Structures are given as C-alpha cells and as structure tokens.
PDB file of C-alpha atoms in Angstrom:
ATOM      1  CA  LEU A1391      39.636 260.395 310.298  1.00 51.00           C
ATOM      2  CA  ALA A1392      39.711 257.682 307.630  1.00 48.00           C
ATOM      3  CA  LEU A1393      37.084 254.969 307.595  1.00 46.00           C
ATOM      4  CA  PRO A1394      38.308 251.391 307.137  1.00 44.00           C
ATOM      5  CA  GLN A1395      38.136 250.151 303.540  1.00 44.00           C
ATOM      6  CA  ARG A1396      35.650 247.404 302.837  1.00 41.00           C
ATOM      7  CA  SER A1397      36.612 244.495 300.666  1.00 37.00           C
ATOM      8  CA  PRO A1398      34.336 244.258 297.597  1.00 37.00           C
ATOM      9  CA  PHE A1399      33.629 240.688 298.721  1.00 39.00           C
ATOM     10  CA  ASN A1400      32.216 241.584 302.145  1.00 35.00           C
ATOM     11  CA  LEU A1401      28.475 241.050 302.356  1.00 36.00           C
ATOM     12  CA  GLN A1402      26.397 243.586 304.214  1.00 36.00           C
ATOM     13  CA  LYS A1403      22.878 243.070 305.509  1.00 36.00           C
ATOM     14  CA  ILE A1404      20.533 245.817 304.398  1.00 35.00           C
ATOM     15  CA  GLU A1405      17.110 246.754 305.719  1.00 37.00           C
ATOM     16  CA  ASP A1406      14.794 244.939 303.307  1.00 40.00           C
ATOM     17  CA  GLY A1407      16.321 241.549 304.054  1.00 40.00           C
ATOM     18  CA  HIS A1408      18.308 241.233 300.825  1.00 42.00           C
ATOM     19  CA  LEU A1409      22.075 240.932 300.903  1.00 42.00           C
ATOM     20  CA  ASN A1410      24.131 243.400 298.898  1.00 39.00           C
ATOM     21  CA  ASN A1411      27.814 243.328 298.244  1.00 39.00           C
ATOM     22  CA  SER A1412      29.649 246.634 298.485  1.00 42.00           C
ATOM     23  CA  LEU A1413      29.383 247.155 294.727  1.00 44.00           C
ATOM     24  CA  GLY A1414      25.639 247.408 295.210  1.00 44.00           C
ATOM     25  CA  SER A1415      24.548 244.337 293.285  1.00 42.00           C
ATOM     26  CA  PRO A1416      22.070 242.137 295.112  1.00 46.00           C
ATOM     27  CA  VAL A1417      23.069 238.628 296.090  1.00 46.00           C
ATOM     28  CA  GLN A1418      19.995 236.499 295.413  1.00 47.00           C
ATOM     29  CA  ALA A1419      19.242 233.509 297.572  1.00 47.00           C
ATOM     30  CA  ASP A1420      17.365 230.712 295.822  1.00 49.00           C
ATOM     31  CA  VAL A1421      14.606 230.892 298.420  1.00 51.00           C
ATOM     32  CA  TYR A1422      13.821 234.328 299.881  1.00 49.00           C
ATOM     33  CA  PHE A1423      12.412 234.523 303.378  1.00 45.00           C
ATOM     34  CA  PRO A1424      11.856 237.758 305.314  1.00 49.00           C
ATOM     35  CA  ARG A1425      11.619 237.082 309.069  1.00 66.00           C
ATOM     36  CA  LEU A1426      11.297 233.732 310.775  1.00 85.00           C
ATOM     37  CA  ILE A1427       8.112 234.423 312.724  1.00 91.00           C
ATOM     38  CA  VAL A1428       5.485 231.689 313.284  1.00 95.00           C
ATOM     39  CA  PRO A1429       2.964 231.483 311.678  1.00 95.00           C
ATOM     40  CA  PHE A1430       5.256 231.909 308.699  1.00 95.00           C
ATOM     41  CA  CYS A1431       4.544 232.345 304.996  1.00 95.00           C
ATOM     42  CA  GLY A1432       7.351 232.697 302.449  1.00 94.00           C
ATOM     43  CA  HIS A1433       7.880 232.615 298.694  1.00 95.00           C
ATOM     44  CA  ILE A1434       9.870 229.841 296.972  1.00 95.00           C
ATOM     45  CA  LYS A1435      11.664 231.557 294.102  1.00 93.00           C
ATOM     46  CA  GLY A1436      10.877 229.828 290.810  1.00 94.00           C
ATOM     47  CA  GLY A1437       8.678 227.200 292.501  1.00 96.00           C
ATOM     48  CA  MET A1438       9.632 223.584 293.017  1.00 97.00           C
ATOM     49  CA  ARG A1439      11.428 221.345 290.507  1.00 97.00           C
ATOM     50  CA  PRO A1440      13.205 217.983 290.615  1.00 97.00           C
ATOM     51  CA  GLY A1441      16.454 218.362 292.544  1.00 97.00           C
ATOM     52  CA  LYS A1442      15.287 221.341 294.603  1.00 97.00           C
ATOM     53  CA  LYS A1443      15.448 221.048 298.378  1.00 97.00           C
ATOM     54  CA  ILE A1444      13.665 223.031 301.092  1.00 97.00           C
ATOM     55  CA  LEU A1445      15.346 223.122 304.496  1.00 97.00           C
ATOM     56  CA  VAL A1446      13.424 223.955 307.693  1.00 97.00           C
ATOM     57  CA  MET A1447      15.371 224.160 310.949  1.00 97.00           C
ATOM     58  CA  GLY A1448      13.805 224.975 314.263  1.00 97.00           C
ATOM     59  CA  ILE A1449      13.262 224.107 317.891  1.00 97.00           C
ATOM     60  CA  VAL A1450      10.148 222.318 319.125  1.00 97.00           C
ATOM     61  CA  ASP A1451       8.307 224.191 321.896  1.00 97.00           C
ATOM     62  CA  LEU A1452       8.495 222.865 325.460  1.00 97.00           C
ATOM     63  CA  ASN A1453       4.884 221.574 325.578  1.00 97.00           C
ATOM     64  CA  PRO A1454       3.945 221.061 321.932  1.00 98.00           C
ATOM     65  CA  GLU A1455       0.627 219.826 320.562  1.00 98.00           C
ATOM     66  CA  SER A1456       1.498 220.010 316.861  1.00 98.00           C
ATOM     67  CA  PHE A1457       3.204 221.946 314.110  1.00 98.00           C
ATOM     68  CA  GLY A1458       2.784 221.982 310.355  1.00 98.00           C
ATOM     69  CA  ILE A1459       4.831 222.664 307.242  1.00 98.00           C
ATOM     70  CA  SER A1460       2.953 223.127 303.956  1.00 98.00           C
ATOM     71  CA  LEU A1461       4.098 223.702 300.385  1.00 98.00           C
ATOM     72  CA  THR A1462       1.287 225.417 298.485  1.00 97.00           C
ATOM     73  CA  CYS A1463       0.491 226.908 295.079  1.00 97.00           C
ATOM     74  CA  GLY A1464       0.290 230.549 296.147  1.00 95.00           C
ATOM     75  CA  GLU A1465      -1.086 232.145 299.306  1.00 91.00           C
ATOM     76  CA  SER A1466      -4.785 232.407 298.423  1.00 88.00           C
ATOM     77  CA  GLU A1467      -7.206 231.739 301.294  1.00 82.00           C
ATOM     78  CA  ASP A1468     -10.443 232.157 299.329  1.00 82.00           C
ATOM     79  CA  PRO A1469     -10.525 230.045 297.274  1.00 85.00           C
ATOM     80  CA  PRO A1470      -7.883 228.091 299.218  1.00 87.00           C
ATOM     81  CA  ALA A1471      -4.595 227.512 297.402  1.00 95.00           C
ATOM     82  CA  ASP A1472      -3.787 223.952 296.398  1.00 97.00           C
ATOM     83  CA  VAL A1473      -1.575 222.226 298.982  1.00 97.00           C
ATOM     84  CA  ALA A1474       1.086 220.059 297.319  1.00 98.00           C
ATOM     85  CA  ILE A1475       2.152 218.590 300.645  1.00 98.00           C
ATOM     86  CA  GLU A1476       1.185 219.313 304.223  1.00 98.00           C
ATOM     87  CA  LEU A1477       3.368 217.779 306.920  1.00 98.00           C
ATOM     88  CA  LYS A1478       1.933 217.789 310.431  1.00 98.00           C
ATOM     89  CA  ALA A1479       3.753 216.593 313.537  1.00 98.00           C
ATOM     90  CA  VAL A1480       1.152 215.571 316.151  1.00 98.00           C
ATOM     91  CA  PHE A1481       2.802 215.025 319.541  1.00 98.00           C
ATOM     92  CA  THR A1482      -0.130 213.455 321.434  1.00 96.00           C
ATOM     93  CA  GLU A1483      -0.301 210.643 318.853  1.00 96.00           C
ATOM     94  CA  ARG A1484       3.421 210.701 317.961  1.00 97.00           C
ATOM     95  CA  GLN A1485       2.443 210.947 314.288  1.00 97.00           C
ATOM     96  CA  PHE A1486       3.961 212.803 311.339  1.00 97.00           C
ATOM     97  CA  VAL A1487       1.041 212.900 308.923  1.00 97.00           C
ATOM     98  CA  ARG A1488       1.049 214.152 305.367  1.00 98.00           C
ATOM     99  CA  ASN A1489      -1.613 214.995 302.840  1.00 98.00           C
ATOM    100  CA  SER A1490      -2.445 217.263 299.929  1.00 98.00           C
ATOM    101  CA  CYS A1491      -5.429 219.329 298.870  1.00 97.00           C
ATOM    102  CA  VAL A1492      -6.204 219.732 295.166  1.00 96.00           C
ATOM    103  CA  ALA A1493      -9.146 221.869 293.975  1.00 93.00           C
ATOM    104  CA  GLY A1494     -10.525 222.045 297.530  1.00 93.00           C
ATOM    105  CA  GLU A1495     -10.465 218.255 298.030  1.00 95.00           C
ATOM    106  CA  TRP A1496      -8.141 216.699 300.609  1.00 96.00           C
ATOM    107  CA  GLY A1497      -6.595 213.409 299.538  1.00 97.00           C
ATOM    108  CA  GLU A1498      -5.896 210.292 301.554  1.00 96.00           C
ATOM    109  CA  GLU A1499      -3.850 211.046 304.661  1.00 97.00           C
ATOM    110  CA  GLN A1500      -0.644 209.075 305.132  1.00 97.00           C
ATOM    111  CA  SER A1501       0.782 208.516 308.595  1.00 96.00           C
ATOM    112  CA  SER A1502       3.060 205.456 308.711  1.00 94.00           C
ATOM    113  CA  ILE A1503       6.585 206.289 309.914  1.00 95.00           C
ATOM    114  CA  PRO A1504       9.365 204.090 311.302  1.00 94.00           C
ATOM    115  CA  TYR A1505       9.687 206.342 314.399  1.00 96.00           C
ATOM    116  CA  PHE A1506       8.597 209.778 315.645  1.00 97.00           C
ATOM    117  CA  PRO A1507      11.602 212.078 315.231  1.00 98.00           C
ATOM    118  CA  PHE A1508      10.589 215.202 317.179  1.00 98.00           C
ATOM    119  CA  ILE A1509      11.359 215.864 320.860  1.00 98.00           C
ATOM    120  CA  PRO A1510       9.930 218.759 322.918  1.00 98.00           C
ATOM    121  CA  ASP A1511      12.416 221.612 323.536  1.00 97.00           C
ATOM    122  CA  GLN A1512      14.916 220.098 321.044  1.00 97.00           C
ATOM    123  CA  PRO A1513      16.178 221.339 317.666  1.00 97.00           C
ATOM    124  CA  PHE A1514      15.273 219.599 314.415  1.00 98.00           C
ATOM    125  CA  ARG A1515      16.127 219.760 310.731  1.00 98.00           C
ATOM    126  CA  VAL A1516      13.501 218.853 308.098  1.00 98.00           C
ATOM    127  CA  GLU A1517      14.544 218.585 304.453  1.00 98.00           C
ATOM    128  CA  ILE A1518      11.962 218.285 301.690  1.00 98.00           C
ATOM    129  CA  LEU A1519      13.675 217.050 298.537  1.00 98.00           C
ATOM    130  CA  CYS A1520      11.663 217.346 295.340  1.00 98.00           C
ATOM    131  CA  GLU A1521      12.236 214.474 292.930  1.00 97.00           C
ATOM    132  CA  HIS A1522      10.448 213.745 289.674  1.00 93.00           C
ATOM    133  CA  PRO A1523       7.697 211.457 291.033  1.00 96.00           C
ATOM    134  CA  ARG A1524       7.747 212.421 294.720  1.00 97.00           C
ATOM    135  CA  PHE A1525       8.859 214.493 297.690  1.00 98.00           C
ATOM    136  CA  ARG A1526      11.429 212.725 299.840  1.00 98.00           C
ATOM    137  CA  ILE A1527      11.340 213.812 303.501  1.00 98.00           C
ATOM    138  CA  PHE A1528      14.397 213.704 305.754  1.00 98.00           C
ATOM    139  CA  VAL A1529      14.465 214.577 309.468  1.00 98.00           C
ATOM    140  CA  ASP A1530      17.862 215.171 311.076  1.00 98.00           C
ATOM    141  CA  GLY A1531      19.543 213.565 308.071  1.00 97.00           C
ATOM    142  CA  HIS A1532      17.468 210.350 308.081  1.00 97.00           C
ATOM    143  CA  GLN A1533      14.995 209.602 305.317  1.00 97.00           C
ATOM    144  CA  LEU A1534      11.607 209.220 306.974  1.00 97.00           C
ATOM    145  CA  PHE A1535       9.186 208.733 304.054  1.00 97.00           C
ATOM    146  CA  ASP A1536       8.291 209.573 300.456  1.00 97.00           C
ATOM    147  CA  PHE A1537       5.168 211.420 299.332  1.00 98.00           C
ATOM    148  CA  TYR A1538       4.202 211.015 295.676  1.00 97.00           C
ATOM    149  CA  HIS A1539       3.155 214.181 293.867  1.00 97.00           C
ATOM    150  CA  ARG A1540      -0.556 214.834 293.526  1.00 96.00           C
ATOM    151  CA  ILE A1541       0.054 218.197 291.837  1.00 95.00           C
ATOM    152  CA  GLU A1542       1.554 217.804 288.371  1.00 89.00           C
ATOM    153  CA  THR A1543       2.889 221.339 287.812  1.00 95.00           C
ATOM    154  CA  LEU A1544       5.794 221.444 290.260  1.00 97.00           C
ATOM    155  CA  SER A1545       6.739 225.043 289.361  1.00 96.00           C
ATOM    156  CA  ALA A1546       3.304 226.185 290.645  1.00 97.00           C
ATOM    157  CA  ILE A1547       4.348 225.080 294.171  1.00 97.00           C
ATOM    158  CA  ASP A1548       5.797 228.444 295.206  1.00 97.00           C
ATOM    159  CA  THR A1549       4.829 229.104 298.837  1.00 97.00           C
ATOM    160  CA  ILE A1550       5.877 227.606 302.171  1.00 97.00           C
ATOM    161  CA  LYS A1551       3.705 227.979 305.259  1.00 97.00           C
ATOM    162  CA  ILE A1552       4.770 226.958 308.763  1.00 97.00           C
ATOM    163  CA  ASN A1553       2.661 227.132 311.910  1.00 97.00           C
ATOM    164  CA  GLY A1554       2.257 225.594 315.326  1.00 98.00           C
ATOM    165  CA  ASP A1555       4.378 224.883 318.374  1.00 98.00           C
ATOM    166  CA  LEU A1556       7.903 225.638 317.198  1.00 97.00           C
ATOM    167  CA  GLN A1557      10.469 228.361 316.746  1.00 96.00           C
ATOM    168  CA  LEU A1558      12.144 228.700 313.359  1.00 96.00           C
ATOM    169  CA  THR A1559      15.902 229.113 313.317  1.00 94.00           C
ATOM    170  CA  LYS A1560      16.732 228.724 309.619  1.00 94.00           C
ATOM    171  CA  LEU A1561      15.048 228.293 306.260  1.00 94.00           C
ATOM    172  CA  GLY A1562      16.725 227.606 302.961  1.00 92.00           C
TER     173      GLY A1562
END
C-alpha cells in the first residue's frame, strides 16, 4: 500500500505549534503565539519597531464588563514590567482607555474616542500599528486614536498580554 506523496510546499502543523514544511525546515511567523487562551501572554519576536503591526481578532463575550490588551517589556510581575500601551475596553462606561506604566509609575490616562466600537457577542479586529512617534490604533479597519510612545526603546516591547471578557480567534 503506497502512501500519497506530499508536495514539498505543503505545510504541516506539528505538536509544538511551529509550522514545518515537509523538508523539515521551520516556517517562522513574525509573531509566535502558542494557544489563544484568555488570559493570554505571548512573545513578540524581535520586539516592536516602526512599521510593525499587531493584529488581535476576537469575539466579545455576551455580558462583558471589560477586556484589556497590553504591550509590555517582558513578562515580569515583580518588579512589574513596563507597559508601553494598555488598551482597556470598559463596557459600562463605553470607554476605550489607554495608558502606560514606566518604572512602576502609571502615566496620564487617555479616553477620548469618536465612538465605542465594541458590541457584546460580536467579533472585532484591533490593529496596533507602531510608527516612529506613536502607536496608531484601528478597530475594524477604522482609525480610532493615536497613542504617543512613552517608552523610547521600541525593541524592548516584546510581550502581548490579553485578558477579560473576550474570546481570541486570531493573533498576528
């Protein structure tokens, strides 16, 4: 009994979450994420840099209070890692607030938005585009706001953390 031949271009999923082609060489994604379980913590390969984009796709829970997406400098809890940007959707107040924490000090919270883009039990797509002076935040393809960098060394921003009332469907 002959087994079907595999094309050398077919990608196969293997157990550790990396993709391998049939020649055995790993196919590296720019951002490596294991499983999409909330609360989620993943590594951003090479850190942030101008032109790099982080994509978070998910579905808001049916009765949400809030959810958060943070880009941090490592995973350390004690002392806490610097937070380059923390985005928090607060449903009771229909706010999408953002802030940063440098050397244990939280900065001034920003909350003005033209509209609240998240709907319970509905999918969403958040894109965080890193530019030279700022992060530019898009929700479902619409630019919502800019957040100017408070951490100078963009490459140190190498971790994404997601928690709260949502299910993750895709990260990239």
